[in-house]
Coordinates of C-alpha atoms and ligand atoms in Angstrom, one line a residue:
M153 CA -2.5 18.6 -15.6
A154 CA -1.9 22.0 -14.1
P155 CA 1.7 23.1 -13.4
M156 CA 3.0 22.0 -10.0
E157 CA 2.9 25.6 -8.6
A158 CA -0.7 26.0 -9.4
Q159 CA -1.6 22.7 -7.8
V160 CA 0.3 23.7 -4.6
L161 CA -1.7 26.9 -4.5
I162 CA -5.0 25.1 -4.9
R163 CA -4.1 22.5 -2.4
V164 CA -2.9 24.8 0.4
V165 CA -6.4 26.1 0.6
P166 CA -8.6 23.3 -0.4
S167 CA -12.1 24.5 -1.4
Y168 CA -13.8 22.5 1.3
A169 CA -11.6 24.2 4.0
R170 CA -12.9 27.7 3.2
G171 CA -16.3 27.2 4.8
L172 CA -15.0 25.7 8.0
P173 CA -15.6 27.5 11.3
I174 CA -12.5 29.2 12.7
S175 CA -13.5 28.5 16.3
P176 CA -14.5 25.2 17.9
P177 CA -15.9 22.6 17.2
P178 CA -12.6 21.8 15.6
P179 CA -12.8 19.7 12.4
R180 CA -12.1 16.1 13.1
F181 CA -10.3 16.2 9.8
E182 CA -7.8 19.0 10.0
L183 CA -7.8 20.5 6.5
S184 CA -5.3 23.3 6.6
A185 CA -2.1 21.2 6.3
K186 CA -2.8 19.6 3.0
P187 CA -0.3 21.0 0.5
L188 CA -0.4 18.2 -1.9
F189 CA -3.5 16.2 -1.0
R190 CA -4.6 15.1 -4.4
S191 CA -1.7 14.3 -6.6
S192 CA 0.6 12.6 -4.1
P193 CA 0.6 8.9 -3.5
L194 CA 1.6 10.2 -0.1
R195 CA -1.7 12.1 -0.1
S196 CA -1.3 14.4 2.8
T197 CA -3.9 15.2 5.4
A198 CA -3.3 16.2 9.0
S199 CA -3.0 12.5 9.9
R200 CA -0.3 12.3 12.5
P201 CA 1.4 8.9 12.8
A202 CA -1.4 6.5 13.6
A203 CA -1.1 5.2 17.1
A204 CA -0.1 1.6 16.8
S205 CA -3.4 -0.2 17.3
T206 CA -3.1 -3.4 19.3
E207 CA -6.7 -4.3 19.2
K208 CA -7.8 -7.3 17.2
P209 CA -10.2 -6.1 14.4
R210 CA -13.7 -7.2 14.9
A211 CA -15.4 -8.6 11.9
S212 CA -17.4 -5.5 11.2
A213 CA -15.0 -2.9 12.6
I214 CA -14.4 -1.3 9.2
M215 CA -18.0 -1.1 8.5
E216 CA -18.6 1.0 11.6
A217 CA -15.8 3.6 11.3
S218 CA -16.7 6.8 9.5
G219 CA -14.6 8.5 6.9
F220 CA -14.3 11.6 4.8
D221 CA -13.7 12.5 1.2
S222 CA -11.3 15.1 -0.1
E223 CA -14.2 17.6 -0.4
G224 CA -14.8 17.3 3.4
R225 CA -17.9 15.2 3.2
E226 CA -18.4 12.6 5.9
F227 CA -19.5 9.1 5.3
K228 CA -21.1 7.0 8.1
N229 CA -19.0 4.0 7.2
A230 CA -17.1 2.4 4.3
E231 CA -20.1 0.6 3.1
E232 CA -21.9 3.8 2.4
M233 CA -18.9 5.2 0.6
W234 CA -18.3 2.1 -1.5
G235 CA -22.0 1.9 -2.3
E236 CA -21.7 5.4 -3.9
E237 CA -18.4 4.9 -5.5
I238 CA -18.6 1.4 -7.0
G239 CA -22.2 0.7 -6.5
K240 CA -23.8 -2.6 -5.5
E241 CA -22.4 -5.9 -6.5
G242 CA -23.0 -6.4 -10.2
D243 CA -22.8 -2.7 -11.1
V244 CA -20.0 -3.3 -13.5
H245 CA -20.2 0.1 -15.1
K246 CA -19.7 2.0 -11.9
R247 CA -16.8 -0.1 -10.9
K248 CA -15.2 0.3 -14.3
E249 CA -15.6 4.0 -14.0
W250 CA -13.8 4.0 -10.6
Y251 CA -10.8 2.3 -12.1
R252 CA -10.9 4.3 -15.3
Q253 CA -10.7 7.5 -13.4
G254 CA -7.9 6.2 -11.2
V255 CA -5.7 5.2 -14.1
G256 CA -6.9 8.3 -16.0
Y257 CA -5.6 10.5 -13.3
W258 CA -2.1 9.0 -13.4
E259 CA -2.1 9.1 -17.2
G260 CA -2.0 12.9 -16.9
V261 CA 1.0 12.9 -14.6
E262 CA 4.6 13.3 -15.8
A263 CA 6.8 10.3 -15.7
T264 CA 9.3 11.6 -13.1
A265 CA 9.9 11.0 -9.4
D266 CA 8.2 14.3 -8.7
G267 CA 5.2 13.1 -10.7
V268 CA 4.7 9.8 -9.0
L269 CA 5.4 11.3 -5.6
G270 CA 3.0 14.2 -6.1
G271 CA 5.7 16.9 -6.0
Y272 CA 7.5 15.3 -3.0
A273 CA 10.5 13.8 -4.9
H274 CA 12.6 14.9 -2.0
V275 CA 11.1 12.2 0.2
N276 CA 12.6 9.5 -2.0
D277 CA 15.8 9.1 0.1
A278 CA 14.0 8.7 3.4
D279 CA 11.5 6.4 1.9
I280 CA 14.2 4.2 0.3
K281 CA 16.2 4.2 3.5
G282 CA 13.2 3.1 5.6
S283 CA 12.3 0.4 3.0
E284 CA 15.9 -0.9 2.9
A285 CA 16.2 -1.3 6.6
F286 CA 12.8 -3.2 6.7
L287 CA 13.7 -5.4 3.7
K288 CA 17.2 -6.3 5.1
M289 CA 15.6 -7.3 8.4
L290 CA 13.0 -9.5 6.6
L291 CA 15.6 -11.2 4.4
A292 CA 17.8 -11.8 7.4
E293 CA 14.9 -13.4 9.3
R294 CA 13.4 -15.4 6.5
F295 CA 16.5 -16.7 4.6
P296 CA 19.8 -18.1 5.8
D297 CA 22.6 -15.6 5.0
G298 CA 20.1 -12.9 4.4
G299 CA 19.3 -14.3 1.0
R300 CA 22.8 -14.0 -0.3
G301 CA 23.8 -16.8 -2.7
R302 CA 20.1 -17.5 -3.5
S303 CA 18.3 -16.5 -6.6
L304 CA 15.6 -14.2 -5.3
V305 CA 12.7 -12.8 -7.4
A306 CA 10.6 -9.8 -6.6
L307 CA 7.5 -8.2 -8.1
D308 CA 7.1 -4.4 -7.9
C309 CA 3.4 -3.6 -8.0
G310 CA 2.0 -0.2 -9.1
S311 CA 5.7 0.4 -9.9
G312 CA 5.2 3.8 -11.6
I313 CA 8.4 4.8 -13.2
G314 CA 10.3 2.0 -11.4
R315 CA 11.5 4.2 -8.5
V316 CA 11.4 1.4 -5.9
T317 CA 12.9 -1.2 -8.2
K318 CA 15.8 1.1 -9.3
N319 CA 16.7 2.4 -5.9
L320 CA 16.1 -0.7 -3.8
L321 CA 14.8 -4.0 -5.2
I322 CA 17.4 -4.4 -7.9
R323 CA 20.2 -4.4 -5.3
F324 CA 18.7 -7.3 -3.3
F325 CA 17.0 -9.5 -6.0
T326 CA 18.3 -11.5 -8.9
E327 CA 15.2 -10.7 -10.9
V328 CA 12.5 -8.1 -10.6
D329 CA 9.2 -7.9 -12.5
L330 CA 7.2 -4.7 -12.7
L331 CA 3.5 -4.2 -12.9
E332 CA 2.0 -0.9 -13.8
P333 CA -1.2 0.0 -15.6
V334 CA -0.1 3.3 -16.9
S335 CA 1.9 2.7 -20.1
H336 CA 4.0 5.9 -20.1
F337 CA 5.2 5.1 -16.6
L338 CA 6.1 1.6 -17.5
E339 CA 7.9 2.7 -20.6
A340 CA 9.9 5.2 -18.5
A341 CA 10.7 2.4 -16.1
R342 CA 11.9 0.1 -18.9
E343 CA 14.1 2.9 -20.4
S344 CA 15.8 3.6 -17.1
L345 CA 16.1 -0.1 -16.0
V346 CA 17.0 -2.0 -19.2
P347 CA 20.4 -1.3 -20.7
E348 CA 20.3 -0.3 -24.4
S349 CA 21.5 -3.7 -25.6
G350 CA 19.0 -5.4 -23.4
L351 CA 21.7 -8.1 -22.9
A352 CA 23.9 -6.6 -20.3
I353 CA 24.7 -8.6 -17.2
E354 CA 23.2 -5.8 -15.1
N355 CA 19.8 -6.4 -16.6
K356 CA 17.7 -7.8 -13.8
T357 CA 14.3 -6.6 -14.8
T358 CA 12.5 -9.4 -16.5
N359 CA 8.8 -8.8 -17.1
F360 CA 7.0 -5.5 -17.5
F361 CA 3.3 -6.2 -17.0
C362 CA 1.0 -3.3 -18.2
V363 CA -2.1 -4.3 -16.2
P364 CA -3.8 -3.1 -13.0
L365 CA -3.6 -5.2 -9.8
Q366 CA -7.3 -6.1 -9.9
E367 CA -6.7 -7.9 -13.2
F368 CA -3.4 -9.6 -12.4
T369 CA -2.7 -13.2 -11.5
P370 CA 1.0 -14.0 -11.0
D371 CA 2.7 -17.2 -12.1
V372 CA 2.5 -19.8 -9.4
G373 CA 5.4 -19.9 -7.0
R374 CA 7.5 -17.2 -8.8
Y375 CA 8.2 -14.6 -6.1
D376 CA 10.1 -14.3 -2.8
V377 CA 8.7 -10.8 -2.3
I378 CA 5.7 -9.0 -3.8
W379 CA 6.2 -5.3 -3.0
I380 CA 3.1 -3.1 -3.1
Q381 CA 3.8 0.5 -2.4
W382 CA 1.4 3.5 -2.7
C383 CA -1.0 1.9 -5.1
I384 CA -3.3 -0.4 -3.1
G385 CA -5.6 2.5 -2.3
H386 CA -6.9 2.3 -5.8
L387 CA -8.4 -1.1 -5.1
A388 CA -11.9 -1.5 -3.8
D389 CA -12.1 -3.8 -0.7
D390 CA -13.4 -6.8 -2.6
D391 CA -10.7 -6.4 -5.3
F392 CA -8.1 -5.9 -2.6
V393 CA -9.1 -9.2 -1.0
S394 CA -9.3 -11.2 -4.3
F395 CA -6.0 -9.7 -5.5
F396 CA -4.2 -11.0 -2.4
M397 CA -5.9 -14.3 -2.5
R398 CA -4.7 -14.9 -6.1
A399 CA -1.3 -13.4 -5.4
K400 CA -0.6 -15.8 -2.5
A401 CA -0.2 -18.5 -5.0
G402 CA 2.5 -16.4 -6.7
L403 CA 4.7 -16.6 -3.6
K404 CA 7.4 -19.1 -3.1
P405 CA 7.2 -21.1 0.1
G406 CA 8.4 -18.7 2.8
G407 CA 7.7 -15.7 0.5
L408 CA 6.2 -12.4 1.7
F409 CA 4.2 -9.4 0.7
V410 CA 5.5 -6.0 1.6
L411 CA 2.8 -3.4 1.7
K412 CA 3.9 0.2 2.2
E413 CA 1.0 2.6 2.4
N414 CA -0.4 5.8 3.8
I415 CA -2.4 5.4 7.0
A416 CA -5.5 7.4 7.9
R417 CA -5.9 8.2 11.6
S418 CA -9.2 6.4 11.7
G419 CA -11.7 5.1 9.2
F420 CA -10.7 6.2 5.7
V421 CA -10.2 9.1 3.5
L422 CA -11.5 9.1 -0.1
D423 CA -9.6 11.1 -2.7
K424 CA -12.2 12.1 -5.2
E425 CA -9.6 13.2 -7.8
D426 CA -7.6 10.1 -8.3
R427 CA -10.2 7.7 -7.0
S428 CA -8.2 6.1 -4.2
I429 CA -8.8 5.6 -0.5
T430 CA -6.4 5.8 2.4
R431 CA -7.3 3.3 5.1
S432 CA -6.6 3.2 8.8
N433 CA -4.4 0.6 10.4
T434 CA -7.6 -1.1 11.8
Y435 CA -9.1 -1.1 8.3
F436 CA -6.0 -2.7 6.8
K437 CA -5.9 -5.4 9.6
E438 CA -9.5 -6.3 8.9
L439 CA -8.7 -6.7 5.2
F440 CA -5.6 -8.8 5.9
H441 CA -7.7 -11.0 8.1
R442 CA -10.2 -11.5 5.2
C443 CA -7.3 -12.3 2.9
G444 CA -6.0 -15.0 5.4
L445 CA -2.8 -13.0 5.8
H446 CA -0.8 -12.6 9.0
I447 CA 1.4 -9.6 9.9
F448 CA 5.0 -11.0 10.1
K449 CA 6.5 -7.6 10.9
S450 CA 5.4 -4.0 10.6
K451 CA 7.2 -0.7 11.0
D452 CA 6.3 3.0 10.8
Q453 CA 8.2 5.0 8.2
R454 CA 10.1 7.8 9.9
G455 CA 11.5 11.1 8.6
L456 CA 8.7 12.2 6.2
P457 CA 7.3 15.8 6.3
E458 CA 4.8 16.4 9.1
E459 CA 2.0 17.4 6.8
L460 CA 1.9 14.0 5.1
F461 CA -0.1 11.0 6.1
A462 CA 1.7 8.5 8.4
V463 CA 3.2 5.7 6.4
K464 CA 3.5 2.1 7.5
M465 CA 5.2 -1.0 6.2
Y466 CA 3.6 -4.4 6.7
A467 CA 5.3 -7.7 5.9
L468 CA 2.5 -10.2 5.3
T469 CA 2.6 -13.9 5.1
P470 CA 0.0 -16.6 4.4
D471 CA 1.7 -18.8 7.0
A472 CA 0.1 -18.8 10.4
P473 CA 2.4 -17.6 13.2
K474 CA 4.1 -20.5 15.0
R475 CA 2.6 -21.2 18.4
V476 CA 5.0 -21.2 21.3
H477 CA 4.4 -24.3 23.3
N478 CA 5.2 -24.4 26.9
T479 CA 6.9 -27.7 26.9
R480 CA 7.9 -27.6 30.5
A481 CA 4.4 -27.4 31.6
K482 CA 3.6 -30.4 29.5
A483 CA 6.6 -32.4 30.7
Q484 CA 5.8 -31.8 34.4
P485 CA 2.1 -32.0 34.8
N486 CA 1.0 -30.9 38.2
R487 CA -0.6 -34.2 39.1
P488 CA 0.0 -36.0 42.4
G489 CA 2.2 -39.1 42.0
I490 CA 0.6 -42.5 42.6
I491 CA 1.5 -43.9 46.0
K492 CA 2.2 -47.6 45.7
Ligands
LIG675 N1 4.9 2.6 -6.3 C1 5.5 3.7 -7.1 C2 4.5 4.6 -7.7 C3 3.5 5.3 -6.7 S1 2.3 6.3 -7.6 C4 6.4 4.5 -6.2 O1 6.4 4.3 -4.9 O2 7.2 5.2 -6.7 C5 0.9 5.3 -7.7 C6 1.0 4.3 -8.8 O3 -0.2 3.4 -8.7 C7 0.9 4.9 -10.2 O4 2.0 4.5 -10.9 C8 -0.4 4.4 -10.7 O5 -0.4 4.3 -12.1 C9 -0.6 3.1 -10.0 N2 -1.9 2.6 -10.1 C10 -3.1 3.2 -10.2 N3 -4.1 2.4 -10.2 C11 -3.6 1.1 -10.1 C12 -4.2 -0.2 -10.1 N4 -5.5 -0.3 -10.2 N5 -3.4 -1.2 -10.0 C13 -2.0 -1.0 -9.9 N6 -1.4 0.2 -9.9 C14 -2.2 1.3 -10.0

């Protein structure tokens, strides 16, 4: 991989920006503010924080929204893009190639915070602070005493070098498992998380799974929280859905998924270099619906540099939200009394 400086230079003026007209019509996809588009899991575009969408996704909403790739090409809809990227159902070779290139990209990245954050290691503090506040709120709402005195288990998906585990999860969970398909990242995580003797009391990291999400099935009922940050964009829609369907069984009763991800302003943005897509809030909601997942809470991450994608945290549960019954209305039906 090219040195970081060279990447910055390349990315400030992406090749596809050069041919754009200077005067209107303005590009729908503003390309100038993309210093680290390709290597960052924060993959920047000019996406301002996505306006919180309150609309219920229609079944085919995602199939209707257009999107772009990192070379400026527009796709009519996600179906067209997926057709080209992973082919029709049954095209095993194309799909394998998509995943091979995704992991291949990360295999060329150094095992440091700057590496996994695409040169944006300095966003680590804001990211962890935002995640911590969200996690604390979830634990307080889901567990008596905020989970204290309980043995809580988490899974860190697409963990990279274990940044999220080390800075956050390990402080709130009794055990943390890590899943990461790139072996030199997982090795770096193990080195920084497991004390030399491997026996120290501090050792809370239990399993290190070197597999990609699309091939992983967790043990039934093991996890209180399955944390998925900056990696779900590598999964095609159908693998996204089947991963969550399998992973639901890995949650304890009352357990949650936390998905923290970049959000496109609309439709999707395909990164041709690392083979990942950034989905819009509406796109995500449609996929959650297909997974049979409900949004328990969601929050926008604040304090990240302007030029980056908006980032959102979703807490997802397989449990349907409780309906609020209007008991008074039932108790006092508006019926005329019987006159005897
Ligand atoms: N979540 C970590 C790392 C983000 S970098 C953090 O926030 O620090 C993106 C990570 O996704 C990389 O570690 C990369 O190897 C991983 N990844 C790529 N393809 C994946 C896949 N198919 N399944 C799971 N993880 C994947």
